[in-house]
mmCIF file of C-alpha atoms in Angstrom:
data_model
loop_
_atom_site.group_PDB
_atom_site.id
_atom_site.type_symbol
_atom_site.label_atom_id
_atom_site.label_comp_id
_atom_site.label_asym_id
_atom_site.label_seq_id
_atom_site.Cartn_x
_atom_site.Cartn_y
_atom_site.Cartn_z
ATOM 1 C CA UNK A 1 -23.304 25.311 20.453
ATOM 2 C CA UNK A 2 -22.641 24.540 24.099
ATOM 3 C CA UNK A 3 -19.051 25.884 25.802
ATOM 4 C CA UNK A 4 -17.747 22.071 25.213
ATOM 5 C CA UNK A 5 -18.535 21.571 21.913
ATOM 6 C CA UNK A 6 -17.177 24.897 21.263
ATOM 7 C CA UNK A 7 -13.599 24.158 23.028
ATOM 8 C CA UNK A 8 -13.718 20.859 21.114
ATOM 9 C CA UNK A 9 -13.868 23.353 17.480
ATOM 10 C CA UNK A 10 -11.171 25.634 18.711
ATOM 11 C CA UNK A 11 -8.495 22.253 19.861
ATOM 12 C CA UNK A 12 -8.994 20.500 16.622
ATOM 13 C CA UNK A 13 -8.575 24.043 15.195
ATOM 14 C CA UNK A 14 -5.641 24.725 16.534
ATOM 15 C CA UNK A 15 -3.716 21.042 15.463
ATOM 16 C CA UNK A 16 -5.016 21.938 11.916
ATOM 17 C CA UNK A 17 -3.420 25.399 12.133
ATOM 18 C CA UNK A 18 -0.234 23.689 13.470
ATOM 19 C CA UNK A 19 -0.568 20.965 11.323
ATOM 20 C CA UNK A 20 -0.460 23.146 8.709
ATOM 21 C CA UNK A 21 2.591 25.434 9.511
ATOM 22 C CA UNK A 22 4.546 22.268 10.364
ATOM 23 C CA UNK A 23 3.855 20.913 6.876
ATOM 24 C CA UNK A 24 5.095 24.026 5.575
ATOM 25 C CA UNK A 25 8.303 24.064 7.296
ATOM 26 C CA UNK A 26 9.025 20.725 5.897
ATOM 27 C CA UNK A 27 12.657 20.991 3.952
ATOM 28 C CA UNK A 28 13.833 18.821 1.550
ATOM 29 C CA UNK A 29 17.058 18.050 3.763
ATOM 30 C CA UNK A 30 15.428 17.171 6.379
ATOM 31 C CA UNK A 31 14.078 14.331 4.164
ATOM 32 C CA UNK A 32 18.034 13.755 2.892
ATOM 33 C CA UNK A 33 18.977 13.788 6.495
ATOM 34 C CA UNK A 34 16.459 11.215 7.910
ATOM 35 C CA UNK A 35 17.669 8.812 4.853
ATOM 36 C CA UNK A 36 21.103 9.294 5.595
ATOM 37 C CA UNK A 37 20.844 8.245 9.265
ATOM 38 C CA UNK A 38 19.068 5.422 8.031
ATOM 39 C CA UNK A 39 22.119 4.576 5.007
ATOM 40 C CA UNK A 40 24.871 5.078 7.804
ATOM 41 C CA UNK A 41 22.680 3.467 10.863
ATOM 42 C CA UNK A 42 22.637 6.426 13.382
ATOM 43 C CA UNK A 43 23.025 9.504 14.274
ATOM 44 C CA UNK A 44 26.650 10.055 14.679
ATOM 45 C CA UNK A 45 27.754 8.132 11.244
ATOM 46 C CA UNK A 46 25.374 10.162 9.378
ATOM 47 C CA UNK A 47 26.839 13.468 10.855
ATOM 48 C CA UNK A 48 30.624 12.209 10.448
ATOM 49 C CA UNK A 49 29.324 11.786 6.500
ATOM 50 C CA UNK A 50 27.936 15.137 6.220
ATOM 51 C CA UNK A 51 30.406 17.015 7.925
ATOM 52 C CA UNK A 52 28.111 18.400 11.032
ATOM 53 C CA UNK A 53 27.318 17.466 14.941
ATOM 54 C CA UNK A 54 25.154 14.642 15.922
ATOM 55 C CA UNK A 55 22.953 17.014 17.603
ATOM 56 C CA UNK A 56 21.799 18.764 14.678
ATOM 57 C CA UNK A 57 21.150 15.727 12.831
ATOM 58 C CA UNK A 58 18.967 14.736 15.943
ATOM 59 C CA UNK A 59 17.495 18.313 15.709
ATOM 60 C CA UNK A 60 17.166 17.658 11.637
ATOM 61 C CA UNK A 61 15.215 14.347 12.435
ATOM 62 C CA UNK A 62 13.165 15.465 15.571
ATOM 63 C CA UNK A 63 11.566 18.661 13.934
ATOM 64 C CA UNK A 64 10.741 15.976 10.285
ATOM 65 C CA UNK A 65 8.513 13.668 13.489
ATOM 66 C CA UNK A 66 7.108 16.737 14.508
ATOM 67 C CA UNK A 67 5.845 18.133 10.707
ATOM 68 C CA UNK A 68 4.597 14.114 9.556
ATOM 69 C CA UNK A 69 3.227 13.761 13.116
ATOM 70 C CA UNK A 70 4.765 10.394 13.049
ATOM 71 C CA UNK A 71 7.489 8.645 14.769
ATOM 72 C CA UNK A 72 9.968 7.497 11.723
ATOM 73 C CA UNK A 73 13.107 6.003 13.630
ATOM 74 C CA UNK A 74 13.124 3.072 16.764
ATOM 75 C CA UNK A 75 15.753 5.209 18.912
ATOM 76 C CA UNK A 76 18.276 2.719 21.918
ATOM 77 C CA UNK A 77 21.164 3.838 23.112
ATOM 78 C CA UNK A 78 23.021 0.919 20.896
ATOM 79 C CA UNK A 79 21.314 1.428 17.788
ATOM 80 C CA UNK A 80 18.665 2.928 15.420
ATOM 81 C CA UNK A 81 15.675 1.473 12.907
ATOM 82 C CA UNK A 82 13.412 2.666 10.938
ATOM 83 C CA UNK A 83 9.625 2.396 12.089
ATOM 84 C CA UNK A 84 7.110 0.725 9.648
ATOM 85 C CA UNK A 85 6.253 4.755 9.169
ATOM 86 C CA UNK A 86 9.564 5.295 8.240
ATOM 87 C CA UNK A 87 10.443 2.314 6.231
ATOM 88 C CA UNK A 88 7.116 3.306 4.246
ATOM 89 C CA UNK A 89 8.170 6.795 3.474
ATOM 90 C CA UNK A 90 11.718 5.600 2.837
ATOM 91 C CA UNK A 91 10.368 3.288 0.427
ATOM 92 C CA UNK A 92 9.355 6.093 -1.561
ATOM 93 C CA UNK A 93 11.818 8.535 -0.599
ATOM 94 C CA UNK A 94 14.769 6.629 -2.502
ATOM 95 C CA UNK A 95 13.510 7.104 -5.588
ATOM 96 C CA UNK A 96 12.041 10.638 -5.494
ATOM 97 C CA UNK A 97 15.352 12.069 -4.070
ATOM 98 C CA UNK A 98 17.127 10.672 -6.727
ATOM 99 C CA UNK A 99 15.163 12.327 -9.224
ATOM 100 C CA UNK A 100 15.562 15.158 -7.638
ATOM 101 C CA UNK A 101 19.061 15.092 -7.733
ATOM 102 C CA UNK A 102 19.425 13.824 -11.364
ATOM 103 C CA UNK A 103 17.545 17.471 -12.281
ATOM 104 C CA UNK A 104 19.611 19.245 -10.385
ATOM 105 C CA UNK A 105 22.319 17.975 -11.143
ATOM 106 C CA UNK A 106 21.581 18.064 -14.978
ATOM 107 C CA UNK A 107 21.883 21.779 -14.822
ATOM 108 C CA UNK A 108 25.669 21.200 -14.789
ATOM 109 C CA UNK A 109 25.272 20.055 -18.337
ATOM 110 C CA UNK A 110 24.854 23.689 -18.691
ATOM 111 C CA UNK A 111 28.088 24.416 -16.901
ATOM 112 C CA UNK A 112 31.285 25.026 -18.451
ATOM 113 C CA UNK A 113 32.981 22.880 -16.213
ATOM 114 C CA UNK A 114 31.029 20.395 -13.985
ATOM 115 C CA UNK A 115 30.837 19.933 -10.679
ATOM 116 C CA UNK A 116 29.717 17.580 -7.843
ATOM 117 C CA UNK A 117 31.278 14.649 -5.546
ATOM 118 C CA UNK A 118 32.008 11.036 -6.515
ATOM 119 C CA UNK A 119 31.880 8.877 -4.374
ATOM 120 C CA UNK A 120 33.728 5.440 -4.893
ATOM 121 C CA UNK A 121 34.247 1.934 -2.457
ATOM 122 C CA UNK A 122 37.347 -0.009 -3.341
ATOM 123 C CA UNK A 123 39.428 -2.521 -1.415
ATOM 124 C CA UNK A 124 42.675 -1.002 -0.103
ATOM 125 C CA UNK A 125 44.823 -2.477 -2.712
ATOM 126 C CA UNK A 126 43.093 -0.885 -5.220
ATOM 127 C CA UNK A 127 42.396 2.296 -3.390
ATOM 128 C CA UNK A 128 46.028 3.218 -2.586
ATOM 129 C CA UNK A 129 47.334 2.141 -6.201
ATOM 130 C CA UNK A 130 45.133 2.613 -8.790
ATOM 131 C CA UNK A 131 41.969 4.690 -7.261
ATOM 132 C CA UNK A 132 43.967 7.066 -5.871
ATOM 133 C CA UNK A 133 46.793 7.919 -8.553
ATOM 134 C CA UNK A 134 43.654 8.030 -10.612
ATOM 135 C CA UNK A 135 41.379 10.490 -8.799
ATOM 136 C CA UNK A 136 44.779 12.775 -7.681
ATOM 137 C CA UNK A 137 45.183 13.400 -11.696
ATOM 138 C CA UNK A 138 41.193 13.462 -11.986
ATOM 139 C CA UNK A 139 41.182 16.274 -10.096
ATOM 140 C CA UNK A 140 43.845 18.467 -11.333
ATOM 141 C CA UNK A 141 41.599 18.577 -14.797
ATOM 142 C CA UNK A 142 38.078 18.859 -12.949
ATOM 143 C CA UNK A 143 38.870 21.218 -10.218
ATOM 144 C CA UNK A 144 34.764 21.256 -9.390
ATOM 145 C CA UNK A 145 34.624 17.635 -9.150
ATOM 146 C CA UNK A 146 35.028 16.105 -5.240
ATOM 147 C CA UNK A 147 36.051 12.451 -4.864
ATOM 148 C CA UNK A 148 35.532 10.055 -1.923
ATOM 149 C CA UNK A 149 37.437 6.920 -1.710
ATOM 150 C CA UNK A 150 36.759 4.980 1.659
ATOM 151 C CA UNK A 151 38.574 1.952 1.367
ATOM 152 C CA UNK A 152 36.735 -1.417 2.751
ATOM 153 C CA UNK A 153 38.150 -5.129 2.183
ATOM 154 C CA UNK A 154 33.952 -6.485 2.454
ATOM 155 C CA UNK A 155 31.452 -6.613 -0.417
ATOM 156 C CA UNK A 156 28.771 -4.203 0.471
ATOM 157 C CA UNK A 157 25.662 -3.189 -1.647
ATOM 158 C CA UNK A 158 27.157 0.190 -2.860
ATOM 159 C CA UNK A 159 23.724 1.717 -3.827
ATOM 160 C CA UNK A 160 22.122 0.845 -0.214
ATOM 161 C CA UNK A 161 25.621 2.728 1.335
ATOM 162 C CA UNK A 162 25.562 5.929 -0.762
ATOM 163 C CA UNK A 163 28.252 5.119 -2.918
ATOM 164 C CA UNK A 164 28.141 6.158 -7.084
ATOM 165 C CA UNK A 165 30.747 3.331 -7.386
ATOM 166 C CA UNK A 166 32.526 0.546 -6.056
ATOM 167 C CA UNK A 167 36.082 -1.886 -7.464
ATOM 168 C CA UNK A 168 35.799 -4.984 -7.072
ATOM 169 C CA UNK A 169 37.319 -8.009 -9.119
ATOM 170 C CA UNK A 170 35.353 -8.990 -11.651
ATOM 171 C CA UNK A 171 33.655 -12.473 -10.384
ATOM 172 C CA UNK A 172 32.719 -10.685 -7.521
ATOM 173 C CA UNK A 173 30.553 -7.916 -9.146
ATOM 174 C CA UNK A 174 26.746 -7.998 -9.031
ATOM 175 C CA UNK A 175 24.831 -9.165 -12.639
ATOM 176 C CA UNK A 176 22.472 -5.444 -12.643
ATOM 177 C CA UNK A 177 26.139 -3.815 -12.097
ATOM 178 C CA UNK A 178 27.893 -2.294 -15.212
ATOM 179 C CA UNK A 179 31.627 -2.693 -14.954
ATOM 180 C CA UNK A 180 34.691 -1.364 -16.463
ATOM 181 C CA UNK A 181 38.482 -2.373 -16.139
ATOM 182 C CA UNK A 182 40.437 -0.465 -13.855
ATOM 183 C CA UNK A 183 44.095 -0.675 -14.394
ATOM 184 C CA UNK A 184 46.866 -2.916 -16.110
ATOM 185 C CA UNK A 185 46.268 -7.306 -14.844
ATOM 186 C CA UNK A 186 47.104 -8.245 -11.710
ATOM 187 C CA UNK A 187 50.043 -10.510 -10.376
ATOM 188 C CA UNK A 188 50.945 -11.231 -6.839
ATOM 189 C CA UNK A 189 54.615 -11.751 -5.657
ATOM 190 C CA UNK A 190 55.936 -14.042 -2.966
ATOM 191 C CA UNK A 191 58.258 -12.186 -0.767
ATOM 192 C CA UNK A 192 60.427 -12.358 2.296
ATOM 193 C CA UNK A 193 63.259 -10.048 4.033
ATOM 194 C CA UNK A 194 67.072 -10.524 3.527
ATOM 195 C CA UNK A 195 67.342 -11.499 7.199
ATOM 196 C CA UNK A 196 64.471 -14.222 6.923
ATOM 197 C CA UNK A 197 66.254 -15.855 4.124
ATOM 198 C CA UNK A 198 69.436 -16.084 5.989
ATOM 199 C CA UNK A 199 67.663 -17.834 8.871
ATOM 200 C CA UNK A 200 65.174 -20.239 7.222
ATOM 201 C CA UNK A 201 66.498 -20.911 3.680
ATOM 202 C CA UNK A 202 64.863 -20.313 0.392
ATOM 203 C CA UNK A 203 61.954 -21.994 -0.674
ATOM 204 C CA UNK A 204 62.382 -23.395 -4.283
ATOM 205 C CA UNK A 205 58.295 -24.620 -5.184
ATOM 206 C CA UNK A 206 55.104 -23.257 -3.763
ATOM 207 C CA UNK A 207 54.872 -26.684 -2.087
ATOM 208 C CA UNK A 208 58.339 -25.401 0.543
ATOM 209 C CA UNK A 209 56.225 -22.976 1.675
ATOM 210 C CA UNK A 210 54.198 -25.090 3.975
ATOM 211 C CA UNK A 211 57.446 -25.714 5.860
ATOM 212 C CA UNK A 212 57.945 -21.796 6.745
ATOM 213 C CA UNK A 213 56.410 -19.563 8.322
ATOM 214 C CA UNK A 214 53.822 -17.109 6.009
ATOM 215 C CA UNK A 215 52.309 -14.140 7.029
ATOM 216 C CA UNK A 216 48.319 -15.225 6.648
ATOM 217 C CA UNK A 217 45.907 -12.954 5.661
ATOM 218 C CA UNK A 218 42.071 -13.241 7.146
ATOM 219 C CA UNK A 219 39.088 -11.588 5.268
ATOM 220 C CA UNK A 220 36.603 -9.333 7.396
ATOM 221 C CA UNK A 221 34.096 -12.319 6.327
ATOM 222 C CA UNK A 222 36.371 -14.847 8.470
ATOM 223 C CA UNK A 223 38.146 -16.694 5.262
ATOM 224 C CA UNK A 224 41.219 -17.448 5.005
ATOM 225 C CA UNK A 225 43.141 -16.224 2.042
ATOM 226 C CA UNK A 226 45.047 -19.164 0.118
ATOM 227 C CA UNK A 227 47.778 -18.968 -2.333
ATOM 228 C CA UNK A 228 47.689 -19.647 -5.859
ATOM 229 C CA UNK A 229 50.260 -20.123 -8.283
ATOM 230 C CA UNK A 230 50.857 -21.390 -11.854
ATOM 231 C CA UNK A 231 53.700 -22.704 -14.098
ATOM 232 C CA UNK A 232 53.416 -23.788 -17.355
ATOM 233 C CA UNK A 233 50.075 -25.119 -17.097
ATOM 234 C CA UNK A 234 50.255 -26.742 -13.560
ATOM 235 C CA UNK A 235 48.126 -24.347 -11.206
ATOM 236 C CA UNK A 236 48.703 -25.187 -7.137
ATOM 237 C CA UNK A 237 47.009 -23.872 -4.187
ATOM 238 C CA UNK A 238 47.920 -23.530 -0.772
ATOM 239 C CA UNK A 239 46.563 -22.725 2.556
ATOM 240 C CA UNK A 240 49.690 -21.254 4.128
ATOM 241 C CA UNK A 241 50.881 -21.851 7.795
ATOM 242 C CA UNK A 242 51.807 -18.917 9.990
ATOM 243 C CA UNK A 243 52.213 -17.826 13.447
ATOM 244 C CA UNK A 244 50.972 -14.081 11.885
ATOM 245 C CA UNK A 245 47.335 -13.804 10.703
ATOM 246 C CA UNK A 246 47.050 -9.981 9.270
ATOM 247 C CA UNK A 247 43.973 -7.948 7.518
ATOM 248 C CA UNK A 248 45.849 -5.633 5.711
ATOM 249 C CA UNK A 249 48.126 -5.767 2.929
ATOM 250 C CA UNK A 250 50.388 -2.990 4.497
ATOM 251 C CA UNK A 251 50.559 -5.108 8.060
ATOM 252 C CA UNK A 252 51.511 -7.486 5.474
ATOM 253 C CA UNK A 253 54.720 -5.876 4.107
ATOM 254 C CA UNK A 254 55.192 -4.673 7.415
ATOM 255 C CA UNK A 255 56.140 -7.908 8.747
ATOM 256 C CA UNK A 256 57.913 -8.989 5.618
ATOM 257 C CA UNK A 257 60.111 -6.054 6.077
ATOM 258 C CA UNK A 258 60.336 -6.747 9.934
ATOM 259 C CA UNK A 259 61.888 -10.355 9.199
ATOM 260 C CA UNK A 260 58.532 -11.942 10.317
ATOM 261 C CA UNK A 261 58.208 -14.231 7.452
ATOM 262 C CA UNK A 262 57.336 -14.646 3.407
ATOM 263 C CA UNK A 263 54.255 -12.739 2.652
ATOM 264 C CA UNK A 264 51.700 -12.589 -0.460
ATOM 265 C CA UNK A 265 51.593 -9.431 -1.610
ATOM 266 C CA UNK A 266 50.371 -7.273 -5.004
ATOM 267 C CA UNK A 267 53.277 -6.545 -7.412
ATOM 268 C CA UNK A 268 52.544 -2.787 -6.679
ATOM 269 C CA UNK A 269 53.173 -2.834 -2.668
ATOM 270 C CA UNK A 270 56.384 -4.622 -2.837
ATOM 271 C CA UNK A 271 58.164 -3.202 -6.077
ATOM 272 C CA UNK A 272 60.563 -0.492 -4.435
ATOM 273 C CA UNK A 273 60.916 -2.495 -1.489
ATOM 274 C CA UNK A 274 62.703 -5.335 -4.196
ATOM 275 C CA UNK A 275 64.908 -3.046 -6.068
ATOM 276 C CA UNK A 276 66.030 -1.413 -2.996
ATOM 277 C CA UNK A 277 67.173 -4.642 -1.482
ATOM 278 C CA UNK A 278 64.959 -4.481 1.142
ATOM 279 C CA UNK A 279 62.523 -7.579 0.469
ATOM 280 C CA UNK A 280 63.720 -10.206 -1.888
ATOM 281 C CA UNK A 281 61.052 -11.936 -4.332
ATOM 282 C CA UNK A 282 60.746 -15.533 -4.478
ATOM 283 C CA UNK A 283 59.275 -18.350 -6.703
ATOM 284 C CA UNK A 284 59.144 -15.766 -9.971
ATOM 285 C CA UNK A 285 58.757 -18.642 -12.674
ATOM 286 C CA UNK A 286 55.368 -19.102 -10.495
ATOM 287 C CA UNK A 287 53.876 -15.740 -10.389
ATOM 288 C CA UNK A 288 49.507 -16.195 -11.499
ATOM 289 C CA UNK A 289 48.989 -13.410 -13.553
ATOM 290 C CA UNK A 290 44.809 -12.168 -12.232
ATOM 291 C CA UNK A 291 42.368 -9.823 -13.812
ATOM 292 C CA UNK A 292 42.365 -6.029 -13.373
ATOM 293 C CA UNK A 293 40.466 -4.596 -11.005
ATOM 294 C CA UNK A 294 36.829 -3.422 -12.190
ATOM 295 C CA UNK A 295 34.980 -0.077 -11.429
ATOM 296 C CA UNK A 296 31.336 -0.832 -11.297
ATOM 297 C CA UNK A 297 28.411 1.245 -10.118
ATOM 298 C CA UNK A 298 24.012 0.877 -10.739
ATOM 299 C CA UNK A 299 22.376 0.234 -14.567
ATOM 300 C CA UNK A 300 20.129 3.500 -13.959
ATOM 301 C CA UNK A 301 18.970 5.867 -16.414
ATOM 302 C CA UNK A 302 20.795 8.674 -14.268
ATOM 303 C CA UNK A 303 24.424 9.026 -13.322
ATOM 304 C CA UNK A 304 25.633 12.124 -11.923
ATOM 305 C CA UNK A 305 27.271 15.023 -14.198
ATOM 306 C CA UNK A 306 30.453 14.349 -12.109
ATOM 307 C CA UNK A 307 30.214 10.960 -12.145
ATOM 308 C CA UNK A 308 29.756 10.935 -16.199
ATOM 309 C CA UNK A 309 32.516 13.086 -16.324
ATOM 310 C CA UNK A 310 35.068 10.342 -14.194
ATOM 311 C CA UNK A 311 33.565 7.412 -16.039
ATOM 312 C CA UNK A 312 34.765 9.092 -19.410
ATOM 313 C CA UNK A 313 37.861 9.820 -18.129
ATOM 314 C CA UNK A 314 38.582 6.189 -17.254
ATOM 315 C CA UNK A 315 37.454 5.190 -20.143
ATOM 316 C CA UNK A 316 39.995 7.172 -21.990
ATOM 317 C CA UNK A 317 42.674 6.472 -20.242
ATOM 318 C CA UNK A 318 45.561 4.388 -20.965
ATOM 319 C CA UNK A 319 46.666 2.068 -18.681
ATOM 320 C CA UNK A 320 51.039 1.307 -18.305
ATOM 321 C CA UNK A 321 51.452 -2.455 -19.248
ATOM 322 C CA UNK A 322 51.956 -4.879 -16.120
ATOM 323 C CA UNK A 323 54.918 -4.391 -13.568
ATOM 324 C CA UNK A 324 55.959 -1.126 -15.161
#
C-alpha cells in the first residue's frame, strides 16, 4: 500500500470515526428544537416560545447540521426555510415526535394527578372572557397542568403552529376539527357614551346609524366588519361609517368611553360600563343573538393527558345562561 493510498484509509477513517461520535451525540431536542424554529419561522420566535436565548437555539441547530452532515435550514438575515434536507426529515419528524410524546406523556395516566401544558389560540374576545375565567379555575383544581392562551384575531392552522387547541365560531372551524361549545350564545350590543348622545342624538333603527359616526372595526385579513341586527324576523346589515377604524375590541370601548362614537361591541365588554352609567346601550329590541364560541383542536388518536384532562372539564361544566 503506497504512503497515498494509505493517507487516503486513515482521512476516510477518521470522518467515519467522527461520523460516528456525532451520530451519537444526536439528542432528541435538538430534533424538537430544529422543528420549532421551523413552527415559529426563526430563531428568535422559537427561543421566545421555549423560554431560552437565540444563541443557544442557533447552537441547538448548528451542532444537529454537524451530526446529519447536512445543511437543514436556508439562513438570511430577514428570514429562515427549511432546505429540501430539512423539509424531508421534517416530513418525518412530525409524526415520530408526536409519538413520542403521546408515550411519554401516557405515563401520567399513571399519575395521581396529571400534568403537562395546554396550549390554546382564541380570538381576544373569547380569550379575555371565557378562555381565561375558564383556565384561572382550571388551574386551581389541576395545579400540574400549564395553560397557554395567546390571543390572535386570524384563522391559523393550529396543528402547523403548535397549538393543542384553538376557539373559533363555529362556521369558521375546519371539517377534520372536532369542536365543542364554549360558553353561554353570543349577542352584541350597540353602544355609545353619555356625552356622544348629548351631541349627536339617539339613533332609533339600525338604518340611523349610517348618519353617525361608528367606531369601525378592520380584520387582520383587511375586511371590514359589518353590523347585523334582527327584529322580529327582519334581519339588516350594515357597513358602518366612521372616522375611527380599530382592531381591537378594547380600542373599541375605549373610544366609546372617550365620546368618539357608537361602537359594536360583545355583551361581556360593555356590561359594567352600562350599569355604571358610563356607556349607554342602544337599539335593544335589535340585539342578533350568535352562536357560542367553539373549542376545537385535531381528530388524532392521541391527545395529551393534560389536554384530556381540560377537555373533560369543559365538558362538564355548566355554562351561566346569556347576559348573566
Amino acid at each position: 500500500m503506497t504512503q497515498i493510498e494509505r493517507t487516503d484509509k486513515l482521512t476516510k477513517m477518521d470522518q467515519l470515526i467522527k461520523q460516528s461520535f456525532a451520530m451519537k451525540s444526536l439528542r432528541l431536542d435538538s430534533l424538537e428544537i430544529f422543528e420549532d424554529v421551523v413552527r415559529c419561522g426563526g430563531f428568535r420566535a422559537a427561543a421566545l416560545d421555549r423560554g431560552v436565548s437565540s444563541s443557544a437555539i442557533s447552537q441547538s441547530v448548528n451542532v444537529l447540521e454537524e451530526a446529519l452532515g447536512i445543511r437543514l435550514l436556508n439562513r438570511t438575515t430577514r428570514s429562515v426555510s427549511p432546505t429540501e434536507a430539512g423539509e424531508r426529515l421534517l416530513e418525518r419528524l412530525g409524526p415520530a415526535l408526536h409519538d413520542i410524546r403521546t408515550a411519554i406523556d401516557d405515563l401520567n395516566q399513571l399519575r395521581e394527578h396529571p400534568s403537562g401544558t395546554v396550549r390554546i389560540n382564541a380570538p381576544g374576545p373569547a380569550a379575555d372572557h371565557v378562555l381565561c375565567p375558564l383556565a384561572f379555575e382550571f388551574m386551581e383544581i389541576y395545579p400540574d397542568i400549564n395553560v397557554e392562551i395567546v390571543s390572535e384575531a386570524a384563522i391559523i392552522d393550529i396543528v402547523e403552529h403548535g397549538f393543542d387547541a384553538g376557539v373559533r365560531f363555529g362556521h369558521q372551524l375546519a371539517q377534520d376539527m372536532i369542536a365543542m361549545p364554549l360558553g353561554p350564545a353570543l349577542q352584541y350590543a350597540i353602544v355609545a357614551s353619555p356625552d356622544y348622545l348629548r351631541r349627536r342624538g339617539r339613533p332609533g333603527s339600525p338604518d340611523d346609524l349610517l348618519a353617525h359616526d361608528c367606531i369601525r372595526r378592520r380584520f387582520p385579513g383587511g375586511t371590514m366588519v359589518t353590523w347585523k341586527f334582527a327584529n322580529n324576523g327582519n334581519e339588516v346589515e350594515i357597513t358602518p361609517k366612521g372616522r375611527l377604524t380599530l382592531s381591537s375590541a378594547h380600542q373599541e370601548r375605549q373610544a366609546a368611553l372617550a365620546g368618539s362614537g357608537i361602537a359594536h361591541l360583545f355583551d361581556d365588554y360593555i356590561r359594567k360600563d352600562v350599569k355604571q352609567g358610563r356607556l349607554v346601550e342602544l337599539l335593544f329590541d335589535w340585539k342578533k343573538k350568535l352562536p357560542s364560541w367553539y373549542l376545537y383542536y385535531p381528530n388524532r388518536r392521541h391527545t395529551s393527558a393534560a389536554m384530556r384532562v381540560f377537555l373533560e372539564y369543559i365538558r362538564n361544566r355548566k355554562w351561566p345562561a346569556i347576559g348573566e
